[in-house]
């Protein structure tokens, strides 16, 4: 319970807010950009990861129950449909989930169980974006 408002804590609050989410996102993109095991995933992204860092931070904040700025900046945009035509494979979805789980473990909330649950849900989302070959 939030002592100031009397409202239940959102996952956003429990995670540590935008500061922690931005730290996770930055570590995620640093891993993706620097480690050879994520090369296929990295190849799916533009050279400049700055816009993606901003976008993913905003989206994760909103997804976790924080400020909904990302949705206001991207009206009608659906994360699943935005990735539909990118050819996400099981390999790249797995790389995304692995890098995100590492970033959460290294930079995430003090509550390790909450971090594990976040990584688990994001892995499920990444796997749902896989486009099976016809």
CSV table of C-alpha atoms in Angstrom, one decimal:
chain,number,residue,atom,x,y,z
A,1,UNK,CA,0.0,0.0,0.0
A,2,UNK,CA,1.3,3.4,-0.9
A,3,UNK,CA,1.5,5.4,2.3
A,4,UNK,CA,0.9,8.7,0.5
A,5,UNK,CA,-2.2,7.8,-1.5
A,6,UNK,CA,-3.5,4.8,0.3
A,7,UNK,CA,-3.7,3.0,-3.1
A,8,UNK,CA,-2.2,-0.5,-3.7
A,9,UNK,CA,1.3,-0.4,-5.1
A,10,UNK,CA,1.5,-1.1,-8.8
A,11,UNK,CA,4.2,-3.4,-10.2
A,12,UNK,CA,5.8,-0.1,-11.5
A,13,UNK,CA,6.0,1.1,-7.9
A,14,UNK,CA,7.3,-2.2,-6.6
A,15,UNK,CA,9.9,-2.4,-9.3
A,16,UNK,CA,11.3,1.0,-8.3
A,17,UNK,CA,9.7,3.2,-10.9
A,18,UNK,CA,11.2,4.7,-14.1
A,19,UNK,CA,14.7,4.8,-12.6
A,20,UNK,CA,14.9,1.1,-12.2
A,21,UNK,CA,13.1,0.3,-15.5
A,22,UNK,CA,15.5,2.7,-17.4
A,23,UNK,CA,18.5,1.0,-15.8
A,24,UNK,CA,17.1,-2.5,-16.9
A,25,UNK,CA,16.5,-1.2,-20.5
A,26,UNK,CA,19.9,0.4,-20.8
A,27,UNK,CA,21.6,-2.8,-19.6
A,28,UNK,CA,19.5,-4.9,-22.0
A,29,UNK,CA,20.5,-2.8,-25.0
A,30,UNK,CA,24.1,-2.7,-23.8
A,31,UNK,CA,24.1,-6.5,-23.7
A,32,UNK,CA,22.5,-6.8,-27.1
A,33,UNK,CA,24.9,-4.3,-28.6
A,34,UNK,CA,28.1,-5.9,-27.2
A,35,UNK,CA,27.7,-9.6,-26.9
A,36,UNK,CA,28.1,-11.9,-29.9
A,37,UNK,CA,25.4,-14.3,-28.7
A,38,UNK,CA,22.8,-11.6,-29.4
A,39,UNK,CA,24.1,-10.7,-32.9
A,40,UNK,CA,21.0,-12.0,-34.8
A,41,UNK,CA,18.8,-10.0,-32.4
A,42,UNK,CA,21.0,-6.9,-32.8
A,43,UNK,CA,20.8,-7.2,-36.6
A,44,UNK,CA,17.0,-6.6,-36.4
A,45,UNK,CA,17.5,-3.2,-34.9
A,46,UNK,CA,18.6,0.2,-36.3
A,47,UNK,CA,22.2,1.3,-35.8
A,48,UNK,CA,21.1,4.0,-33.3
A,49,UNK,CA,19.5,2.3,-30.3
A,50,UNK,CA,18.7,5.6,-28.6
A,51,UNK,CA,15.1,5.8,-29.8
A,52,UNK,CA,14.5,2.1,-28.9
A,53,UNK,CA,15.9,2.7,-25.4
A,54,UNK,CA,13.4,5.6,-24.9
A,55,UNK,CA,10.5,3.6,-26.4
A,56,UNK,CA,11.1,0.4,-24.5
A,57,UNK,CA,11.5,2.3,-21.2
A,58,UNK,CA,8.2,4.2,-21.8
A,59,UNK,CA,6.4,1.0,-22.8
A,60,UNK,CA,7.7,-1.0,-19.8
A,61,UNK,CA,6.7,1.8,-17.5
A,62,UNK,CA,3.2,1.8,-18.8
A,63,UNK,CA,3.0,-2.0,-19.0
A,64,UNK,CA,3.9,-2.1,-15.3
A,65,UNK,CA,1.2,0.3,-14.3
A,66,UNK,CA,3.2,3.6,-14.3
A,67,UNK,CA,2.8,6.7,-16.5
A,68,UNK,CA,1.0,5.9,-19.7
A,69,UNK,CA,3.0,8.4,-21.8
A,70,UNK,CA,4.1,5.7,-24.3
A,71,UNK,CA,0.5,5.0,-25.1
A,72,UNK,CA,-0.3,8.7,-25.5
A,73,UNK,CA,2.7,9.1,-27.8
A,74,UNK,CA,1.7,6.0,-29.8
A,75,UNK,CA,-2.1,6.0,-30.0
A,76,UNK,CA,-3.5,2.7,-31.2
A,77,UNK,CA,-0.1,1.1,-31.4
A,78,UNK,CA,0.0,-2.5,-30.3
A,79,UNK,CA,3.4,-4.0,-29.3
A,80,UNK,CA,2.4,-7.4,-30.8
A,81,UNK,CA,1.3,-6.1,-34.1
A,82,UNK,CA,4.3,-3.7,-34.3
A,83,UNK,CA,6.6,-6.8,-34.3
A,84,UNK,CA,4.5,-9.0,-36.5
A,85,UNK,CA,6.3,-8.1,-39.8
A,86,UNK,CA,9.9,-8.3,-38.3
A,87,UNK,CA,10.2,-12.0,-38.7
A,88,UNK,CA,10.8,-12.7,-35.0
A,89,UNK,CA,12.2,-16.3,-34.8
A,90,UNK,CA,12.3,-18.6,-31.8
A,91,UNK,CA,16.1,-17.9,-31.8
A,92,UNK,CA,15.7,-14.1,-31.7
A,93,UNK,CA,12.8,-14.3,-29.2
A,94,UNK,CA,15.0,-16.4,-27.0
A,95,UNK,CA,17.9,-14.0,-27.3
A,96,UNK,CA,15.6,-11.1,-26.4
A,97,UNK,CA,14.2,-12.9,-23.4
A,98,UNK,CA,17.7,-14.0,-22.2
A,99,UNK,CA,19.2,-10.5,-22.5
A,100,UNK,CA,16.2,-9.1,-20.7
A,101,UNK,CA,16.4,-11.7,-17.9
A,102,UNK,CA,20.1,-10.9,-17.5
A,103,UNK,CA,19.4,-7.2,-17.4
A,104,UNK,CA,16.6,-7.6,-14.8
A,105,UNK,CA,18.9,-9.8,-12.7
A,106,UNK,CA,21.7,-7.4,-12.8
A,107,UNK,CA,19.9,-4.0,-12.6
A,108,UNK,CA,16.4,-4.8,-11.5
A,109,UNK,CA,14.4,-4.5,-8.3
A,110,UNK,CA,15.7,-5.5,-4.9
A,111,UNK,CA,12.8,-8.0,-4.8
A,112,UNK,CA,14.4,-10.8,-6.8
A,113,UNK,CA,11.1,-12.7,-7.0
A,114,UNK,CA,9.4,-9.7,-8.5
A,115,UNK,CA,12.3,-9.5,-11.0
A,116,UNK,CA,11.9,-13.2,-11.8
A,117,UNK,CA,8.2,-12.8,-12.4
A,118,UNK,CA,8.8,-9.8,-14.7
A,119,UNK,CA,11.4,-11.7,-16.7
A,120,UNK,CA,9.0,-14.7,-17.0
A,121,UNK,CA,6.1,-12.5,-18.3
A,122,UNK,CA,8.4,-10.7,-20.8
A,123,UNK,CA,9.7,-14.1,-22.0
A,124,UNK,CA,6.1,-15.2,-22.6
A,125,UNK,CA,5.5,-12.0,-24.6
A,126,UNK,CA,8.6,-12.5,-26.7
A,127,UNK,CA,7.6,-16.1,-27.5
A,128,UNK,CA,4.2,-14.9,-28.5
A,129,UNK,CA,5.8,-12.7,-31.1
A,130,UNK,CA,7.5,-15.6,-32.9
A,131,UNK,CA,6.4,-15.9,-36.5
A,132,UNK,CA,6.5,-19.6,-37.6
A,133,UNK,CA,7.7,-20.3,-41.1
A,134,UNK,CA,4.9,-21.2,-43.5
